[in-house]
Tab-separated table of C-alpha atoms and ligand atoms in Angstrom:
chain	number	residue	atom	x	y	z
A	1	MET	CA	-47.889	28.970	2.417
A	2	LYS	CA	-49.014	26.585	5.172
A	3	GLU	CA	-50.358	27.980	8.332
A	4	TYR	CA	-47.868	25.836	10.414
A	5	ASP	CA	-44.621	24.488	9.690
A	6	LEU	CA	-45.191	21.352	12.093
A	7	ILE	CA	-48.208	19.689	14.056
A	8	VAL	CA	-48.079	17.583	16.704
A	9	VAL	CA	-50.301	15.382	17.566
A	10	GLY	CA	-49.607	13.868	20.495
A	11	GLU	CA	-50.114	13.019	24.568
A	12	LEU	CA	-49.998	16.101	27.350
A	13	ASN	CA	-49.177	15.526	30.878
A	14	VAL	CA	-47.354	17.409	33.441
A	15	ASP	CA	-44.100	16.253	35.254
A	16	LEU	CA	-43.544	16.284	38.987
A	17	ILE	CA	-39.839	15.661	38.854
A	18	LEU	CA	-38.182	14.770	42.448
A	19	ASN	CA	-34.204	15.521	42.129
A	20	ASN	CA	-31.265	14.912	44.488
A	21	ILE	CA	-33.315	11.831	46.298
A	22	GLU	CA	-31.077	10.299	49.612
A	23	LYS	CA	-31.259	6.783	48.815
A	24	THR	CA	-33.538	4.364	46.477
A	25	PRO	CA	-37.060	4.486	48.013
A	26	GLU	CA	-38.689	1.150	49.478
A	27	VAL	CA	-42.181	0.456	50.125
A	28	GLY	CA	-43.541	1.364	53.912
A	29	LYS	CA	-40.478	3.734	54.469
A	30	GLU	CA	-39.644	7.560	53.245
A	31	VAL	CA	-37.007	9.124	51.906
A	32	PHE	CA	-36.072	12.929	51.085
A	33	ALA	CA	-36.041	14.276	47.662
A	34	ARG	CA	-33.877	17.689	48.443
A	35	ASP	CA	-35.049	19.572	44.869
A	36	MET	CA	-38.572	19.052	43.414
A	37	THR	CA	-40.003	20.398	39.963
A	38	LEU	CA	-43.879	20.741	38.698
A	39	THR	CA	-43.332	21.474	34.913
A	40	LEU	CA	-45.059	21.043	31.535
A	41	GLY	CA	-44.022	16.849	31.006
A	42	SER	CA	-44.697	14.698	28.064
A	43	SER	CA	-42.803	13.896	25.020
A	44	SER	CA	-44.733	15.549	22.743
A	45	ALA	CA	-45.376	18.976	24.677
A	46	ILE	CA	-41.758	18.821	25.533
A	47	PHE	CA	-40.741	18.564	21.449
A	48	ALA	CA	-43.520	21.259	20.694
A	49	ASN	CA	-42.064	24.009	22.882
A	50	ASN	CA	-38.544	23.777	21.703
A	51	VAL	CA	-38.723	22.942	18.420
A	52	SER	CA	-41.102	25.919	18.731
A	53	VAL	CA	-38.306	28.030	20.696
A	54	LEU	CA	-36.227	27.075	17.417
A	55	GLY	CA	-38.572	29.022	15.709
A	56	THR	CA	-40.430	26.203	13.995
A	57	ARG	CA	-44.458	27.288	13.573
A	58	THR	CA	-46.202	24.740	15.362
A	59	THR	CA	-49.654	23.849	16.301
A	60	PHE	CA	-50.688	20.801	19.115
A	61	PHE	CA	-53.298	18.451	18.655
A	62	GLY	CA	-54.162	16.244	21.792
A	63	LYS	CA	-56.560	15.562	24.415
A	64	ILE	CA	-56.288	16.916	28.200
A	65	GLY	CA	-58.345	17.287	31.390
A	66	ASP	CA	-60.454	20.264	32.423
A	67	ASP	CA	-58.096	20.925	35.090
A	68	SER	CA	-55.406	23.567	36.870
A	69	TYR	CA	-52.816	20.887	35.213
A	70	ALA	CA	-54.011	22.007	31.779
A	71	ASP	CA	-53.701	24.964	32.733
A	72	LEU	CA	-50.245	24.965	33.227
A	73	VAL	CA	-49.926	22.637	29.763
A	74	PHE	CA	-51.441	25.787	27.649
A	75	ASN	CA	-49.335	28.399	29.697
A	76	SER	CA	-46.310	26.291	28.536
A	77	LEU	CA	-46.966	26.165	25.568
A	78	GLN	CA	-48.161	29.262	24.868
A	79	LYS	CA	-45.400	30.934	26.227
A	80	SER	CA	-43.121	29.264	23.712
A	81	GLY	CA	-45.291	30.111	21.179
A	82	VAL	CA	-47.094	26.946	20.604
A	83	ASN	CA	-50.779	27.307	18.928
A	84	THR	CA	-52.939	25.471	21.417
A	85	ASP	CA	-56.383	26.153	19.533
A	86	TYR	CA	-56.629	22.651	18.692
A	87	ILE	CA	-56.254	20.822	21.803
A	88	ILE	CA	-59.624	19.364	23.349
A	89	LYS	CA	-60.483	19.630	26.973
A	90	THR	CA	-62.424	17.084	28.039
A	91	LYS	CA	-64.514	16.715	31.316
A	92	THR	CA	-64.253	13.069	31.241
A	93	HIS	CA	-60.738	12.360	32.050
A	94	LYS	CA	-58.464	14.661	33.956
A	95	THR	CA	-54.608	15.510	33.167
A	96	GLY	CA	-52.015	13.273	32.708
A	97	ILE	CA	-48.849	13.201	35.346
A	98	THR	CA	-45.572	11.965	35.490
A	99	VAL	CA	-43.701	11.477	38.538
A	100	ALA	CA	-40.149	10.934	37.868
A	101	MET	CA	-37.319	9.795	40.486
A	102	SER	CA	-34.089	11.283	38.847
A	103	TYR	CA	-30.839	9.665	40.143
A	104	ALA	CA	-28.387	11.281	37.478
A	105	GLU	CA	-28.663	10.605	34.169
A	106	GLU	CA	-31.138	7.871	34.669
A	107	ARG	CA	-35.005	7.966	36.513
A	108	ALA	CA	-37.720	6.047	37.658
A	109	MET	CA	-41.270	7.205	36.195
A	110	ILE	CA	-44.937	6.351	37.059
A	111	THR	CA	-47.242	7.657	34.502
A	112	TYR	CA	-51.229	8.485	35.188
A	113	PRO	CA	-51.686	8.826	31.393
A	114	GLY	CA	-55.753	10.621	32.008
A	115	ALA	CA	-56.891	12.359	29.352
A	116	MET	CA	-54.174	11.083	26.778
A	117	SER	CA	-55.276	7.556	26.549
A	118	VAL	CA	-58.375	8.734	24.758
A	119	MET	CA	-57.335	10.324	21.736
A	120	SER	CA	-57.748	8.354	18.433
A	121	ALA	CA	-56.286	8.952	14.728
A	122	ASP	CA	-59.862	9.553	13.978
A	123	ASP	CA	-60.015	12.632	16.117
A	124	VAL	CA	-57.174	14.096	13.583
A	125	SER	CA	-59.104	15.738	10.778
A	126	ASP	CA	-58.070	16.146	7.701
A	127	GLY	CA	-58.581	19.950	7.501
A	128	LEU	CA	-56.328	19.800	10.140
A	129	LEU	CA	-53.492	18.047	8.747
A	130	MET	CA	-53.648	20.245	5.399
A	131	LYS	CA	-52.629	23.304	8.209
A	132	GLY	CA	-49.111	21.812	8.350
A	133	LYS	CA	-45.827	20.897	6.034
A	134	HIS	CA	-44.483	18.368	8.766
A	135	MET	CA	-46.351	15.897	11.156
A	136	HIS	CA	-44.979	14.726	14.505
A	137	VAL	CA	-46.154	11.771	16.659
A	138	SER	CA	-44.422	10.805	19.851
A	139	SER	CA	-45.120	8.244	22.584
A	140	ILE	CA	-47.578	6.047	20.784
A	141	PHE	CA	-47.643	3.048	23.263
A	142	LEU	CA	-49.049	5.835	26.158
A	143	GLN	CA	-51.904	6.862	23.726
A	144	GLU	CA	-53.983	3.589	23.827
A	145	ALA	CA	-56.738	4.557	21.645
A	146	LEU	CA	-54.062	6.328	19.304
A	147	LEU	CA	-52.007	2.885	18.793
A	148	PRO	CA	-53.909	0.282	16.969
A	149	THR	CA	-54.404	2.485	14.271
A	150	VAL	CA	-51.455	5.258	14.251
A	151	HIS	CA	-50.449	3.465	10.597
A	152	LEU	CA	-53.942	5.402	9.349
A	153	LEU	CA	-52.572	8.561	10.499
A	154	PHE	CA	-49.000	8.490	9.369
A	155	LYS	CA	-50.780	7.192	5.482
A	156	ARG	CA	-53.012	10.155	5.991
A	157	ALA	CA	-50.507	12.608	6.479
A	158	LYS	CA	-48.382	11.429	3.871
A	159	SER	CA	-51.361	11.013	1.470
A	160	LEU	CA	-51.801	14.859	2.312
A	161	GLY	CA	-48.506	15.590	1.189
A	162	LEU	CA	-46.894	16.284	4.681
A	163	THR	CA	-43.783	14.909	5.727
A	164	THR	CA	-43.660	12.783	9.228
A	165	SER	CA	-41.716	11.775	11.956
A	166	LEU	CA	-42.503	9.272	15.027
A	167	ASP	CA	-40.351	9.331	18.282
A	168	PRO	CA	-42.086	5.834	19.631
A	169	GLN	CA	-41.149	6.378	23.371
A	170	TRP	CA	-41.095	3.522	25.941
A	171	ASP	CA	-43.710	0.964	25.896
A	172	PRO	CA	-44.633	0.800	29.628
A	173	HIS	CA	-46.250	-2.529	29.120
A	174	GLU	CA	-43.468	-4.125	26.714
A	175	ASN	CA	-45.853	-5.286	24.502
A	176	TRP	CA	-44.652	-3.173	21.446
A	177	ASP	CA	-47.587	-3.996	19.819
A	178	VAL	CA	-46.723	-2.173	16.488
A	179	ASP	CA	-46.513	-3.580	12.511
A	180	LEU	CA	-43.123	-1.727	11.770
A	181	GLU	CA	-43.556	-3.117	8.188
A	182	VAL	CA	-46.809	-1.450	7.714
A	183	LEU	CA	-46.279	1.806	9.787
A	184	LEU	CA	-42.370	2.970	8.815
A	185	PRO	CA	-42.975	3.178	4.595
A	186	TYR	CA	-45.245	6.105	5.918
A	187	VAL	CA	-42.960	7.670	8.961
A	188	ASP	CA	-39.791	9.758	7.238
A	189	VAL	CA	-37.532	10.518	10.571
A	190	PHE	CA	-37.864	7.384	13.067
A	191	LEU	CA	-36.423	8.311	16.425
A	192	PRO	CA	-36.333	5.369	18.891
A	193	ASN	CA	-33.342	5.100	21.573
A	194	GLU	CA	-31.384	2.222	21.269
A	195	GLY	CA	-33.686	0.381	24.429
A	196	GLU	CA	-36.569	1.068	22.278
A	197	LEU	CA	-35.191	0.092	18.710
A	198	MET	CA	-33.799	-3.174	20.279
A	199	ALA	CA	-36.774	-4.037	22.009
A	200	MET	CA	-39.157	-3.423	19.233
A	201	THR	CA	-37.535	-5.250	16.937
A	202	ASP	CA	-36.825	-8.085	19.320
A	203	SER	CA	-33.082	-7.839	19.204
A	204	THR	CA	-30.051	-7.495	20.759
A	205	THR	CA	-27.719	-4.906	19.192
A	206	ILE	CA	-28.609	-2.175	17.495
A	207	ASP	CA	-27.341	-3.162	14.335
A	208	ALA	CA	-29.392	-6.841	14.471
A	209	GLY	CA	-32.104	-4.388	14.813
A	210	ILE	CA	-32.115	-1.721	12.255
A	211	LYS	CA	-31.296	-5.160	9.543
A	212	LYS	CA	-34.322	-5.863	10.286
A	213	ILE	CA	-36.547	-2.672	9.398
A	214	LEU	CA	-34.067	-0.721	6.983
A	215	ALA	CA	-35.990	-2.331	4.112
A	216	TRP	CA	-39.147	-0.373	5.071
A	217	SER	CA	-37.681	2.594	6.473
A	218	ASN	CA	-36.962	5.922	5.352
A	219	HIS	CA	-34.432	7.696	7.755
A	220	VAL	CA	-34.142	5.903	11.134
A	221	VAL	CA	-31.918	8.039	13.920
A	222	VAL	CA	-31.275	5.818	16.966
A	223	LYS	CA	-30.334	7.845	19.999
A	224	GLN	CA	-27.688	6.551	22.410
A	225	GLY	CA	-27.348	8.820	25.328
A	226	VAL	CA	-23.917	9.774	26.378
A	227	ASP	CA	-23.025	8.079	23.486
A	228	GLY	CA	-24.807	10.343	20.813
A	229	ALA	CA	-26.831	9.332	18.013
A	230	THR	CA	-26.533	7.252	14.498
A	231	LEU	CA	-28.071	7.694	11.583
A	232	TYR	CA	-28.897	4.970	9.074
A	233	SER	CA	-30.914	5.516	5.707
A	234	GLY	CA	-30.450	3.194	2.724
A	235	ASP	CA	-27.193	1.651	2.855
A	236	LYS	CA	-25.758	5.206	4.486
A	237	GLU	CA	-24.421	4.815	8.646
A	238	LEU	CA	-23.678	7.923	10.050
A	239	HIS	CA	-22.716	8.397	13.695
A	240	PHE	CA	-22.339	11.444	15.440
A	241	PRO	CA	-21.000	11.555	19.417
A	242	ALA	CA	-22.358	13.529	22.006
A	243	PHE	CA	-21.052	16.985	23.207
A	244	LEU	CA	-19.646	16.044	26.506
A	245	ASN	CA	-21.492	18.165	29.638
A	246	ARG	CA	-18.889	18.595	32.192
A	247	LYS	CA	-21.782	20.147	34.342
A	248	LEU	CA	-25.150	18.187	33.355
A	249	VAL	CA	-28.163	19.165	35.307
A	250	ASP	CA	-30.200	16.272	34.238
A	251	ALA	CA	-31.141	14.364	31.021
A	252	ILE	CA	-35.078	14.284	31.449
A	253	GLY	CA	-36.410	15.320	27.948
A	254	ALA	CA	-33.064	14.773	26.141
A	255	GLY	CA	-34.602	12.436	23.439
A	256	ASP	CA	-37.139	15.212	22.865
A	257	SER	CA	-34.796	17.814	22.665
A	258	PHE	CA	-32.725	15.952	20.268
A	259	ASN	CA	-36.014	15.473	17.934
A	260	SER	CA	-36.667	19.240	18.152
A	261	GLY	CA	-33.636	20.531	16.862
A	262	PHE	CA	-33.300	17.422	14.191
A	263	ILE	CA	-37.003	18.169	12.920
A	264	ASN	CA	-36.662	21.993	13.054
A	265	ALA	CA	-33.274	21.463	10.690
A	266	PHE	CA	-35.261	18.581	8.588
A	267	ILE	CA	-38.485	21.295	7.897
A	268	LYS	CA	-36.167	23.611	6.738
A	269	GLY	CA	-34.685	21.135	4.298
A	270	TYR	CA	-31.510	20.454	5.903
A	271	PRO	CA	-29.567	17.505	4.687
A	272	VAL	CA	-29.837	14.494	7.287
A	273	GLU	CA	-26.375	14.693	8.209
A	274	ARG	CA	-26.846	18.367	9.438
A	275	CYS	CA	-29.741	17.963	10.891
A	276	LEU	CA	-28.127	14.725	13.105
A	277	GLU	CA	-25.416	17.340	14.331
A	278	LEU	CA	-28.656	19.618	15.316
A	279	GLY	CA	-30.504	17.073	16.983
A	280	THR	CA	-27.551	15.832	19.300
A	281	ILE	CA	-26.583	19.925	20.039
A	282	MET	CA	-30.141	20.137	21.407
A	283	GLY	CA	-29.926	17.110	22.897
A	284	ALA	CA	-26.815	18.763	24.779
A	285	VAL	CA	-28.043	21.806	25.382
A	286	ASN	CA	-31.166	19.883	27.113
A	287	THR	CA	-28.653	18.510	29.730
A	288	THR	CA	-27.341	22.048	31.107
A	289	ALA	CA	-30.825	22.642	32.896
A	290	GLN	CA	-33.510	20.946	34.600
A	291	GLY	CA	-36.031	19.057	33.185
A	292	GLY	CA	-36.957	18.919	29.269
A	293	THR	CA	-37.707	22.749	29.189
A	294	GLY	CA	-35.611	24.308	31.555
A	295	ALA	CA	-32.979	25.178	28.915
A	296	PHE	CA	-35.319	26.068	25.989
A	297	VAL	CA	-36.372	29.719	27.480
A	298	SER	CA	-35.459	31.658	24.380
A	299	LEU	CA	-33.883	31.203	21.203
A	300	ASP	CA	-31.013	33.515	22.465
A	301	VAL	CA	-30.603	31.330	25.387
A	302	VAL	CA	-30.191	28.130	23.150
A	303	ARG	CA	-27.907	29.625	21.712
A	304	GLU	CA	-25.521	30.877	24.370
A	305	ALA	CA	-25.843	27.688	26.261
A	306	ALA	CA	-24.304	25.706	23.081
A	307	LYS	CA	-21.890	28.336	22.646
A	308	GLU	CA	-20.804	28.767	26.097
A	309	GLN	CA	-20.632	24.731	27.269
A	310	PHE	CA	-20.189	23.020	24.087
A	311	ASP	CA	-17.665	26.063	21.873
A	312	PHE	CA	-20.835	25.246	19.400
A	313	ASP	CA	-22.443	28.394	17.004
A	314	TYR	CA	-26.315	27.329	16.077
A	315	ILE	CA	-26.547	29.230	13.056
A	316	ILE	CA	-29.988	28.246	11.008
A	317	ASP	CA	-32.342	29.984	8.833
B	401	ATP	N1	-25.088	13.316	29.202
B	401	ATP	C1	-25.543	14.029	28.365
B	401	ATP	N2	-24.728	14.922	27.369
B	401	ATP	C2	-24.707	15.435	26.369
B	401	ATP	N3	-25.671	14.623	25.510
B	401	ATP	C3	-26.923	14.298	25.893
B	401	ATP	C4	-26.574	13.774	27.309
B	401	ATP	N4	-27.658	12.349	27.119
B	401	ATP	C5	-28.019	12.752	26.025
B	401	ATP	N5	-27.535	13.755	25.071
B	401	ATP	C6	-27.885	13.972	23.843
B	401	ATP	O1	-29.233	13.901	23.667
B	401	ATP	C7	-29.390	12.479	22.631
B	401	ATP	C8	-31.225	12.193	23.161
B	401	ATP	O2	-30.766	11.266	24.485
B	401	ATP	P1	-31.125	10.297	24.785
B	401	ATP	O3	-30.316	9.221	23.538
B	401	ATP	O4	-31.207	10.079	26.264
B	401	ATP	O5	-32.886	10.177	24.107
B	401	ATP	P2	-33.830	9.352	24.708
B	401	ATP	O6	-33.279	7.999	25.541
B	401	ATP	O7	-35.314	9.161	23.837
B	401	ATP	O8	-34.231	10.515	25.990
B	401	ATP	P3	-35.666	10.580	26.260
B	401	ATP	O9	-35.560	9.937	27.878
B	401	ATP	O10	-35.782	12.152	26.930
B	401	ATP	O11	-36.756	10.161	25.838
B	401	ATP	C9	-28.635	11.504	22.660
B	401	ATP	O12	-28.544	11.107	21.423
B	401	ATP	C10	-27.229	12.765	23.045
B	401	ATP	O13	-26.932	13.726	21.529
B	402	MG	MG1	-37.291	8.905	24.171
């Protein structure tokens, strides 16, 4: 029996979310936002938070500053049951922050990466990896010290018997400097959104992008916002439409919440078709409350949102 179902290796930061912005800001001028939240940010942490709420025994490995933003991150993760013993506080770098300006379903973001940029694959010990069944990594392009050897981390995790997943997230430099042919064979579930897939494969359509990577891939799940998600594995292709949310709050973190529904089920051994459905419902649940974690207060609250807003019975053991 492993101590953890899941080890999340990734970046940690806080989000300052500005909502109800009256108009697009311009340099030299000022605009009002009529709502704001300071909350747990970063794709990896939102994923860890939500997957833990769904019942996955989760530990986190990452680097963070020694400051009050770190306290917010630790408190949020611990409240949701995520183990934080392996998070390293560094005095050399501050905790990162993302400022998100939200316009309906899209948003403009500025990230100060801070401590997340100094964590490397070598920092993750075999001893820690051996404590978990599954490793998830997110946002590799934000983690500059991790990116060059991330394939070695995945290779090590696989050789130690873990299953693995990767959400690449956007590359702010748009260099997409990763060799998918080397990396993807060690990734059991690859979870890009459609824009990331096309950019990473230098393709103009999802189909063309999938064609380029399918031979190196295990399961690829392409997230398509309000159009749902599509799973590709071998010659199997399965689309699942999004659940329509008539009372959308915001879609921040919908991708991470999708990942949490998918991976929670994947670790439990559910067929990938069912994982796809459970990812899609969690992406939708995410949009019923503010930010990436607002809807994931407890399993009961998640179940209630799934039932009341989408008529979906979320039952999983
Ligand atoms: N407005 C919405 N209504 C219902 N479901 C949604 C909505 N937006 C997203 N989802 C669900 O969440 C999933 C993931 O969202 P999306 O495609 O936006 O991921 P992403 O671009 O990776 O997001 P993120 O910015 O969080 O990384 C979608 O595949 C869909 O199932
Ligand atoms: Mg995403």
